[in-house]
PDB file of C-alpha atoms in Angstrom:
ATOM      1  CA  MET A   1      -0.316 -15.087  -7.403  1.00 62.00           C
ATOM      2  CA  ASP A   2       3.017 -16.657  -6.018  1.00 66.00           C
ATOM      3  CA  GLN A   3       5.322 -14.195  -3.877  1.00 69.00           C
ATOM      4  CA  GLU A   4       8.149 -14.033  -6.244  1.00 67.00           C
ATOM      5  CA  GLN A   5       5.696 -12.386  -8.706  1.00 72.00           C
ATOM      6  CA  ILE A   6       3.957 -10.223  -6.557  1.00 76.00           C
ATOM      7  CA  TRP A   7       7.910  -9.045  -5.064  1.00 77.00           C
ATOM      8  CA  ASP A   8       9.010  -8.230  -8.583  1.00 80.00           C
ATOM      9  CA  ALA A   9      11.279  -5.787  -9.745  1.00 82.00           C
ATOM     10  CA  ASP A  10       8.985  -3.011 -10.599  1.00 85.00           C
ATOM     11  CA  THR A  11       7.387  -3.591  -7.243  1.00 84.00           C
ATOM     12  CA  ALA A  12      10.911  -3.501  -5.676  1.00 85.00           C
ATOM     13  CA  ARG A  13      11.640  -0.340  -7.579  1.00 87.00           C
ATOM     14  CA  ARG A  14       8.891   1.806  -6.002  1.00 82.00           C
ATOM     15  CA  TYR A  15       8.600   0.390  -2.556  1.00 83.00           C
ATOM     16  CA  ASP A  16      10.487   2.844  -0.295  1.00 83.00           C
ATOM     17  CA  THR A  17       8.766   5.939  -0.234  1.00 87.00           C
ATOM     18  CA  PRO A  18      11.376   7.775   2.214  1.00 87.00           C
ATOM     19  CA  GLY A  19       9.874  10.001   4.900  1.00 90.00           C
ATOM     20  CA  THR A  20       6.228   9.124   4.258  1.00 86.00           C
ATOM     21  CA  GLY A  21       3.919   5.937   5.134  1.00 85.00           C
ATOM     22  CA  MET A  22       5.547   2.973   6.431  1.00 89.00           C
ATOM     23  CA  PHE A  23       9.200   5.060   6.322  1.00 90.00           C
ATOM     24  CA  ALA A  24       7.573   7.849   8.401  1.00 93.00           C
ATOM     25  CA  PRO A  25       9.798   8.665  11.241  1.00 93.00           C
ATOM     26  CA  GLU A  26       7.060   8.295  13.634  1.00 95.00           C
ATOM     27  CA  VAL A  27       6.277   4.829  12.062  1.00 94.00           C
ATOM     28  CA  LEU A  28       9.822   3.561  11.625  1.00 96.00           C
ATOM     29  CA  GLY A  29      11.462   5.209  14.707  1.00 97.00           C
ATOM     30  CA  PRO A  30       9.521   3.154  17.539  1.00 97.00           C
ATOM     31  CA  ALA A  31       9.902  -0.079  15.759  1.00 98.00           C
ATOM     32  CA  VAL A  32      13.856   0.247  15.548  1.00 98.00           C
ATOM     33  CA  ASP A  33      13.715   1.397  19.205  1.00 98.00           C
ATOM     34  CA  ARG A  34      11.987  -1.366  20.243  1.00 98.00           C
ATOM     35  CA  LEU A  35      14.044  -3.906  18.292  1.00 98.00           C
ATOM     36  CA  ALA A  36      17.109  -2.401  19.409  1.00 98.00           C
ATOM     37  CA  ALA A  37      16.176  -2.853  23.242  1.00 98.00           C
ATOM     38  CA  LEU A  38      15.002  -6.590  22.666  1.00 98.00           C
ATOM     39  CA  ALA A  39      17.889  -7.533  20.788  1.00 98.00           C
ATOM     40  CA  ASP A  40      19.515  -6.513  23.965  1.00 96.00           C
ATOM     41  CA  GLY A  41      23.290  -6.118  22.723  1.00 97.00           C
ATOM     42  CA  GLY A  42      22.798  -9.311  20.817  1.00 98.00           C
ATOM     43  CA  ALA A  43      22.527 -10.061  16.945  1.00 98.00           C
ATOM     44  CA  ALA A  44      19.292  -9.739  15.133  1.00 98.00           C
ATOM     45  CA  LEU A  45      17.829 -11.620  12.352  1.00 98.00           C
ATOM     46  CA  GLU A  46      15.146 -10.501  10.224  1.00 98.00           C
ATOM     47  CA  PHE A  47      12.803 -12.529   7.986  1.00 98.00           C
ATOM     48  CA  ALA A  48      11.395 -11.222   4.729  1.00 97.00           C
ATOM     49  CA  ILE A  49      14.093  -8.425   5.218  1.00 98.00           C
ATOM     50  CA  GLY A  50      12.876  -6.593   2.148  1.00 95.00           C
ATOM     51  CA  THR A  51      14.742  -3.305   1.092  1.00 96.00           C
ATOM     52  CA  GLY A  52      15.962  -3.156   4.444  1.00 96.00           C
ATOM     53  CA  ARG A  53      13.414  -0.446   5.740  1.00 96.00           C
ATOM     54  CA  VAL A  54      14.066  -1.706   9.079  1.00 98.00           C
ATOM     55  CA  ALA A  55      17.099  -3.480   9.013  1.00 98.00           C
ATOM     56  CA  VAL A  56      19.241  -0.462   8.112  1.00 98.00           C
ATOM     57  CA  PRO A  57      18.511   1.826  10.689  1.00 97.00           C
ATOM     58  CA  LEU A  58      18.523  -0.992  13.119  1.00 98.00           C
ATOM     59  CA  ALA A  59      22.362  -1.375  11.971  1.00 98.00           C
ATOM     60  CA  ALA A  60      23.010   1.496  12.340  1.00 97.00           C
ATOM     61  CA  ARG A  61      22.228   1.433  15.980  1.00 96.00           C
ATOM     62  CA  GLY A  62      24.970  -1.249  16.255  1.00 97.00           C
ATOM     63  CA  VAL A  63      22.747  -3.917  16.162  1.00 98.00           C
ATOM     64  CA  PRO A  64      24.431  -6.686  13.757  1.00 98.00           C
ATOM     65  CA  VAL A  65      21.459  -7.853  11.558  1.00 98.00           C
ATOM     66  CA  THR A  66      21.363 -10.772   9.143  1.00 98.00           C
ATOM     67  CA  GLY A  67      18.297 -11.407   6.724  1.00 98.00           C
ATOM     68  CA  ILE A  68      16.546 -13.978   4.740  1.00 98.00           C
ATOM     69  CA  GLU A  69      14.466 -12.733   1.790  1.00 97.00           C
ATOM     70  CA  LEU A  70      12.360 -14.699  -1.193  1.00 95.00           C
ATOM     71  CA  SER A  71      12.569 -11.871  -3.792  1.00 93.00           C
ATOM     72  CA  ARG A  72      16.124 -11.035  -5.551  1.00 94.00           C
ATOM     73  CA  PRO A  73      14.699  -7.566  -6.903  1.00 94.00           C
ATOM     74  CA  MET A  74      13.949  -6.554  -3.070  1.00 94.00           C
ATOM     75  CA  ILE A  75      17.634  -7.750  -2.157  1.00 96.00           C
ATOM     76  CA  GLU A  76      18.947  -5.618  -5.011  1.00 95.00           C
ATOM     77  CA  GLN A  77      17.257  -2.351  -3.771  1.00 95.00           C
ATOM     78  CA  LEU A  78      18.878  -3.089  -0.086  1.00 97.00           C
ATOM     79  CA  ARG A  79      22.167  -3.725  -1.906  1.00 97.00           C
ATOM     80  CA  THR A  80      22.263   0.223  -2.728  1.00 96.00           C
ATOM     81  CA  LYS A  81      21.751   0.987   0.899  1.00 96.00           C
ATOM     82  CA  ALA A  82      24.303  -1.769   2.222  1.00 97.00           C
ATOM     83  CA  ASP A  83      26.502  -4.355   1.436  1.00 96.00           C
ATOM     84  CA  GLU A  84      26.937  -7.733   1.965  1.00 96.00           C
ATOM     85  CA  THR A  85      29.340  -7.757   4.867  1.00 97.00           C
ATOM     86  CA  SER A  86      27.085  -4.987   6.468  1.00 97.00           C
ATOM     87  CA  ILE A  87      23.788  -6.788   6.209  1.00 98.00           C
ATOM     88  CA  PRO A  88      24.536 -10.543   4.783  1.00 98.00           C
ATOM     89  CA  VAL A  89      21.041 -11.883   3.357  1.00 98.00           C
ATOM     90  CA  ILE A  90      19.919 -15.435   2.326  1.00 98.00           C
ATOM     91  CA  VAL A  91      18.131 -16.073  -0.575  1.00 97.00           C
ATOM     92  CA  GLY A  92      15.125 -18.207   0.565  1.00 96.00           C
ATOM     93  CA  ASP A  93      11.670 -18.835   1.918  1.00 95.00           C
ATOM     94  CA  MET A  94      11.326 -17.204   5.727  1.00 97.00           C
ATOM     95  CA  ALA A  95       9.171 -20.642   6.846  1.00 97.00           C
ATOM     96  CA  THR A  96      12.456 -22.913   5.975  1.00 97.00           C
ATOM     97  CA  ALA A  97      15.804 -20.899   4.858  1.00 98.00           C
ATOM     98  CA  ARG A  98      18.370 -21.083   7.038  1.00 98.00           C
ATOM     99  CA  ALA A  99      21.017 -18.454   8.221  1.00 98.00           C
ATOM    100  CA  PRO A 100      24.054 -19.270   9.692  1.00 97.00           C
ATOM    101  CA  GLY A 101      25.117 -18.847  13.506  1.00 95.00           C
ATOM    102  CA  THR A 102      22.276 -17.993  16.472  1.00 98.00           C
ATOM    103  CA  TYR A 103      20.528 -14.901  17.245  1.00 98.00           C
ATOM    104  CA  ALA A 104      18.967 -13.131  20.615  1.00 98.00           C
ATOM    105  CA  LEU A 105      16.040 -11.895  18.336  1.00 98.00           C
ATOM    106  CA  VAL A 106      14.071 -12.626  15.297  1.00 98.00           C
ATOM    107  CA  TYR A 107      11.585 -10.320  13.979  1.00 98.00           C
ATOM    108  CA  LEU A 108       9.140 -10.078  11.401  1.00 97.00           C
ATOM    109  CA  VAL A 109       7.290  -6.730  10.786  1.00 97.00           C
ATOM    110  CA  PHE A 110       4.672  -5.165   9.065  1.00 94.00           C
ATOM    111  CA  ASN A 111       1.976  -8.146   8.476  1.00 94.00           C
ATOM    112  CA  THR A 112       4.547 -10.153   6.354  1.00 95.00           C
ATOM    113  CA  ILE A 113       3.841 -13.796   8.140  1.00 97.00           C
ATOM    114  CA  SER A 114       0.566 -13.283   6.595  1.00 96.00           C
ATOM    115  CA  ASN A 115       2.184 -13.864   3.219  1.00 94.00           C
ATOM    116  CA  LEU A 116       2.325 -17.573   4.186  1.00 96.00           C
ATOM    117  CA  LEU A 117      -0.797 -18.638   2.743  1.00 94.00           C
ATOM    118  CA  THR A 118      -1.327 -21.954   4.795  1.00 96.00           C
ATOM    119  CA  GLN A 119      -1.533 -22.614   8.634  1.00 97.00           C
ATOM    120  CA  GLU A 120       1.164 -25.301   8.244  1.00 98.00           C
ATOM    121  CA  GLU A 121       3.434 -22.299   6.702  1.00 97.00           C
ATOM    122  CA  GLN A 122       3.048 -20.088   9.242  1.00 98.00           C
ATOM    123  CA  VAL A 123       3.888 -22.912  12.123  1.00 98.00           C
ATOM    124  CA  ALA A 124       7.020 -23.746  10.035  1.00 98.00           C
ATOM    125  CA  CYS A 125       8.120 -20.123  10.284  1.00 98.00           C
ATOM    126  CA  PHE A 126       7.353 -19.956  13.742  1.00 98.00           C
ATOM    127  CA  ARG A 127       9.550 -23.328  14.047  1.00 98.00           C
ATOM    128  CA  ASN A 128      12.332 -21.734  12.100  1.00 98.00           C
ATOM    129  CA  ALA A 129      12.579 -18.631  14.091  1.00 98.00           C
ATOM    130  CA  ALA A 130      13.452 -20.889  17.310  1.00 98.00           C
ATOM    131  CA  ARG A 131      15.998 -22.537  15.456  1.00 98.00           C
ATOM    132  CA  HIS A 132      17.887 -20.075  14.628  1.00 98.00           C
ATOM    133  CA  LEU A 133      17.600 -18.455  18.474  1.00 98.00           C
ATOM    134  CA  ALA A 134      19.842 -18.602  21.500  1.00 98.00           C
ATOM    135  CA  PRO A 135      18.247 -19.973  24.728  1.00 98.00           C
ATOM    136  CA  GLY A 136      16.231 -17.293  25.862  1.00 98.00           C
ATOM    137  CA  GLY A 137      15.690 -15.539  22.327  1.00 98.00           C
ATOM    138  CA  ARG A 138      12.725 -13.727  21.258  1.00 98.00           C
ATOM    139  CA  PHE A 139      10.727 -13.794  18.097  1.00 98.00           C
ATOM    140  CA  VAL A 140       8.714 -10.191  17.287  1.00 98.00           C
ATOM    141  CA  ILE A 141       5.868 -10.282  15.298  1.00 98.00           C
ATOM    142  CA  GLU A 142       3.949  -7.351  14.147  1.00 98.00           C
ATOM    143  CA  LEU A 143       0.682  -8.210  12.759  1.00 97.00           C
ATOM    144  CA  TRP A 144      -2.617  -6.480  11.982  1.00 94.00           C
ATOM    145  CA  VAL A 145      -6.170  -7.495  13.502  1.00 94.00           C
ATOM    146  CA  PRO A 146      -8.532  -9.018  11.032  1.00 90.00           C
ATOM    147  CA  GLU A 147     -11.591  -6.406  10.925  1.00 86.00           C
ATOM    148  CA  LEU A 148     -14.309  -9.136  10.346  1.00 87.00           C
ATOM    149  CA  ARG A 149     -16.430  -7.016  12.546  1.00 84.00           C
ATOM    150  CA  ARG A 150     -16.676  -4.577  10.022  1.00 83.00           C
ATOM    151  CA  LEU A 151     -17.744  -7.337   7.428  1.00 85.00           C
ATOM    152  CA  PRO A 152     -21.815  -7.434   7.130  1.00 83.00           C
ATOM    153  CA  PRO A 153     -23.319 -10.872   6.186  1.00 85.00           C
ATOM    154  CA  GLY A 154     -23.362 -11.593   2.621  1.00 85.00           C
ATOM    155  CA  THR A 155     -20.726  -8.681   1.706  1.00 85.00           C
ATOM    156  CA  PRO A 156     -17.370  -9.994   0.922  1.00 87.00           C
ATOM    157  CA  ALA A 157     -15.152  -6.863   0.868  1.00 89.00           C
ATOM    158  CA  THR A 158     -14.326  -4.131   3.098  1.00 88.00           C
ATOM    159  CA  VAL A 159     -12.854  -0.659   1.785  1.00 90.00           C
ATOM    160  CA  TRP A 160     -10.101   0.237   4.502  1.00 84.00           C
ATOM    161  CA  ARG A 161      -8.831   3.265   2.874  1.00 88.00           C
ATOM    162  CA  SER A 162     -10.083   5.985   0.878  1.00 91.00           C
ATOM    163  CA  GLU A 163      -8.341   8.962  -0.253  1.00 88.00           C
ATOM    164  CA  PRO A 164      -7.670  11.424  -3.247  1.00 88.00           C
ATOM    165  CA  GLY A 165      -5.486   9.017  -5.514  1.00 88.00           C
ATOM    166  CA  TYR A 166      -6.081   6.114  -3.662  1.00 89.00           C
ATOM    167  CA  ILE A 167      -8.988   3.371  -2.704  1.00 93.00           C
ATOM    168  CA  GLY A 168      -7.837   0.194  -0.827  1.00 92.00           C
ATOM    169  CA  LEU A 169     -10.074  -2.943  -0.427  1.00 92.00           C
ATOM    170  CA  ASP A 170     -10.086  -6.147   1.029  1.00 91.00           C
ATOM    171  CA  THR A 171     -11.847  -9.310  -0.187  1.00 93.00           C
ATOM    172  CA  TYR A 172     -12.617 -12.056   2.122  1.00 92.00           C
ATOM    173  CA  ASP A 173     -12.479 -15.963   1.924  1.00 92.00           C
ATOM    174  CA  VAL A 174     -13.338 -16.390   5.615  1.00 90.00           C
ATOM    175  CA  LEU A 175     -13.794 -20.174   5.029  1.00 90.00           C
ATOM    176  CA  ARG A 176      -9.940 -20.458   4.439  1.00 93.00           C
ATOM    177  CA  GLN A 177      -9.051 -17.132   6.202  1.00 94.00           C
ATOM    178  CA  HIS A 178      -7.797 -15.592   3.512  1.00 94.00           C
ATOM    179  CA  VAL A 179      -8.021 -11.955   2.201  1.00 94.00           C
ATOM    180  CA  VAL A 180      -6.664 -10.381  -1.134  1.00 93.00           C
ATOM    181  CA  SER A 181      -5.690  -6.724  -0.745  1.00 92.00           C
ATOM    182  CA  HIS A 182      -6.644  -4.716  -3.337  1.00 91.00           C
ATOM    183  CA  HIS A 183      -4.550  -1.154  -4.143  1.00 90.00           C
ATOM    184  CA  PHE A 184      -6.221   1.149  -6.601  1.00 91.00           C
ATOM    185  CA  THR A 185      -4.098   4.249  -7.772  1.00 90.00           C
ATOM    186  CA  PHE A 186      -5.347   6.694 -10.117  1.00 87.00           C
ATOM    187  CA  ALA A 187      -4.471  10.574 -11.148  1.00 80.00           C
ATOM    188  CA  GLU A 188      -7.184  13.273 -10.736  1.00 74.00           C
ATOM    189  CA  GLU A 189      -7.410  13.638 -14.552  1.00 76.00           C
ATOM    190  CA  GLY A 190      -8.229  10.448 -16.938  1.00 72.00           C
ATOM    191  CA  ARG A 191      -9.870   7.129 -16.386  1.00 79.00           C
ATOM    192  CA  GLU A 192      -7.132   4.833 -16.032  1.00 84.00           C
ATOM    193  CA  ALA A 193      -6.194   3.496 -12.587  1.00 87.00           C
ATOM    194  CA  ARG A 194      -3.355   0.913 -11.583  1.00 86.00           C
ATOM    195  CA  LEU A 195      -4.280  -2.070  -9.712  1.00 88.00           C
ATOM    196  CA  GLU A 196      -2.234  -4.120  -7.308  1.00 86.00           C
ATOM    197  CA  ARG A 197      -2.838  -7.002  -5.504  1.00 89.00           C
ATOM    198  CA  SER A 198      -1.724  -9.202  -2.663  1.00 89.00           C
ATOM    199  CA  PRO A 199      -2.895 -12.466  -0.871  1.00 92.00           C
ATOM    200  CA  HIS A 200      -2.843 -13.159   2.635  1.00 94.00           C
ATOM    201  CA  ARG A 201      -3.819 -15.437   5.390  1.00 96.00           C
ATOM    202  CA  TYR A 202      -5.268 -13.749   8.203  1.00 96.00           C
ATOM    203  CA  VAL A 203      -4.542 -15.190  11.653  1.00 96.00           C
ATOM    204  CA  TRP A 204      -6.314 -14.140  15.238  1.00 95.00           C
ATOM    205  CA  PRO A 205      -3.776 -13.040  18.116  1.00 97.00           C
ATOM    206  CA  ALA A 206      -4.881 -16.287  19.935  1.00 97.00           C
ATOM    207  CA  GLU A 207      -4.261 -18.455  16.989  1.00 97.00           C
ATOM    208  CA  LEU A 208      -0.939 -16.701  16.986  1.00 98.00           C
ATOM    209  CA  ASP A 209      -0.181 -17.656  20.517  1.00 98.00           C
ATOM    210  CA  LEU A 210      -0.732 -21.498  19.801  1.00 98.00           C
ATOM    211  CA  MET A 211       1.747 -21.529  17.013  1.00 98.00           C
ATOM    212  CA  ALA A 212       4.036 -20.014  19.357  1.00 98.00           C
ATOM    213  CA  GLU A 213       3.444 -22.541  21.736  1.00 98.00           C
ATOM    214  CA  LEU A 214       3.828 -25.469  19.373  1.00 98.00           C
ATOM    215  CA  ALA A 215       7.309 -23.946  18.605  1.00 98.00           C
ATOM    216  CA  GLY A 216       8.347 -23.558  22.046  1.00 98.00           C
ATOM    217  CA  PHE A 217       7.931 -20.319  22.855  1.00 98.00           C
ATOM    218  CA  GLU A 218       6.120 -18.613  25.704  1.00 98.00           C
ATOM    219  CA  ARG A 219       4.476 -14.899  25.029  1.00 98.00           C
ATOM    220  CA  GLU A 220       6.172 -12.119  26.687  1.00 98.00           C
ATOM    221  CA  SER A 221       4.225  -9.256  25.917  1.00 98.00           C
ATOM    222  CA  ARG A 222       1.828  -7.798  23.534  1.00 98.00           C
ATOM    223  CA  HIS A 223       0.930  -4.030  22.761  1.00 98.00           C
ATOM    224  CA  ALA A 224      -0.861  -2.408  20.222  1.00 98.00           C
ATOM    225  CA  ASP A 225       1.843  -0.744  18.744  1.00 97.00           C
ATOM    226  CA  TRP A 226       5.739  -0.216  19.028  1.00 98.00           C
ATOM    227  CA  SER A 227       5.392   2.229  21.474  1.00 97.00           C
ATOM    228  CA  GLY A 228       3.878  -0.056  24.357  1.00 97.00           C
ATOM    229  CA  ALA A 229       0.314   1.095  23.902  1.00 98.00           C
ATOM    230  CA  GLU A 230      -1.922  -1.130  25.598  1.00 98.00           C
ATOM    231  CA  PHE A 231      -3.717  -3.602  23.284  1.00 98.00           C
ATOM    232  CA  THR A 232      -7.570  -3.744  23.354  1.00 97.00           C
ATOM    233  CA  ALA A 233     -10.321  -5.158  21.821  1.00 94.00           C
ATOM    234  CA  GLU A 234     -10.386  -2.070  19.422  1.00 95.00           C
ATOM    235  CA  SER A 235      -6.517  -2.062  18.611  1.00 96.00           C
ATOM    236  CA  ARG A 236      -6.244  -2.602  14.796  1.00 93.00           C
ATOM    237  CA  SER A 237      -2.611  -4.009  14.981  1.00 96.00           C
ATOM    238  CA  HIS A 238      -0.501  -5.459  17.485  1.00 98.00           C
ATOM    239  CA  VAL A 239       3.081  -6.218  18.291  1.00 98.00           C
ATOM    240  CA  SER A 240       3.562  -9.655  19.949  1.00 98.00           C
ATOM    241  CA  VAL A 241       6.959 -10.620  21.604  1.00 98.00           C
ATOM    242  CA  TYR A 242       7.497 -14.237  22.139  1.00 98.00           C
ATOM    243  CA  ARG A 243      10.812 -15.914  24.074  1.00 98.00           C
ATOM    244  CA  LEU A 244      12.203 -19.134  24.084  1.00 98.00           C
ATOM    245  CA  PRO A 245      13.062 -20.436  27.625  1.00 97.00           C
ATOM    246  CA  ALA A 246      16.191 -19.731  28.977  1.00 91.00           C
TER     247      ALA A 246
END
């Protein structure tokens, strides 16, 4: 499965869930608030901008936003909300594509750096962020913490959500730090279910810090969420802010 196959027209049509899930106000609002504060009056660049879940409300807050996105169908969905003048988008890979100009903020949300399936690509993503930033600029990453403590020896999978109509499970390859997320959706009646899968390379927070150092960043902060909750050993995700020296 390559990323262009995963993020196809069908996925793009079904991606937005207004008011619920990752589009819920209590999820999206704190992210936009924090990013607007970190931009500090400057322009922002979103890697893997998708359908504009974050970019559209951030631009509405007065932050000039440009995007990089590999999937043309996702960009087409974004264009139903904002035109090219409002939110320019460069088609390409977030590890290598270049956007014009320099930025105060580059951000990469909702675990998307894990879509890059090798350590080399993930390091290249950090370096690409650094190339786009002005001195003192920030790179923000939202990422889940690998849940290997829930994986007993000899068991290759964990169920991370089970609710009426949906089961989510992850299968791990701990040798390569790969995980495939499986999403099963089904109706109450009938025997058929819909399966969607996406491959990822999971990254430990300390490994992420080393990638940042290789690209010339210093870690400025790490919290458990966008609202600034303390990051602990029990945190399931983190928002990490890296900064170039001024």
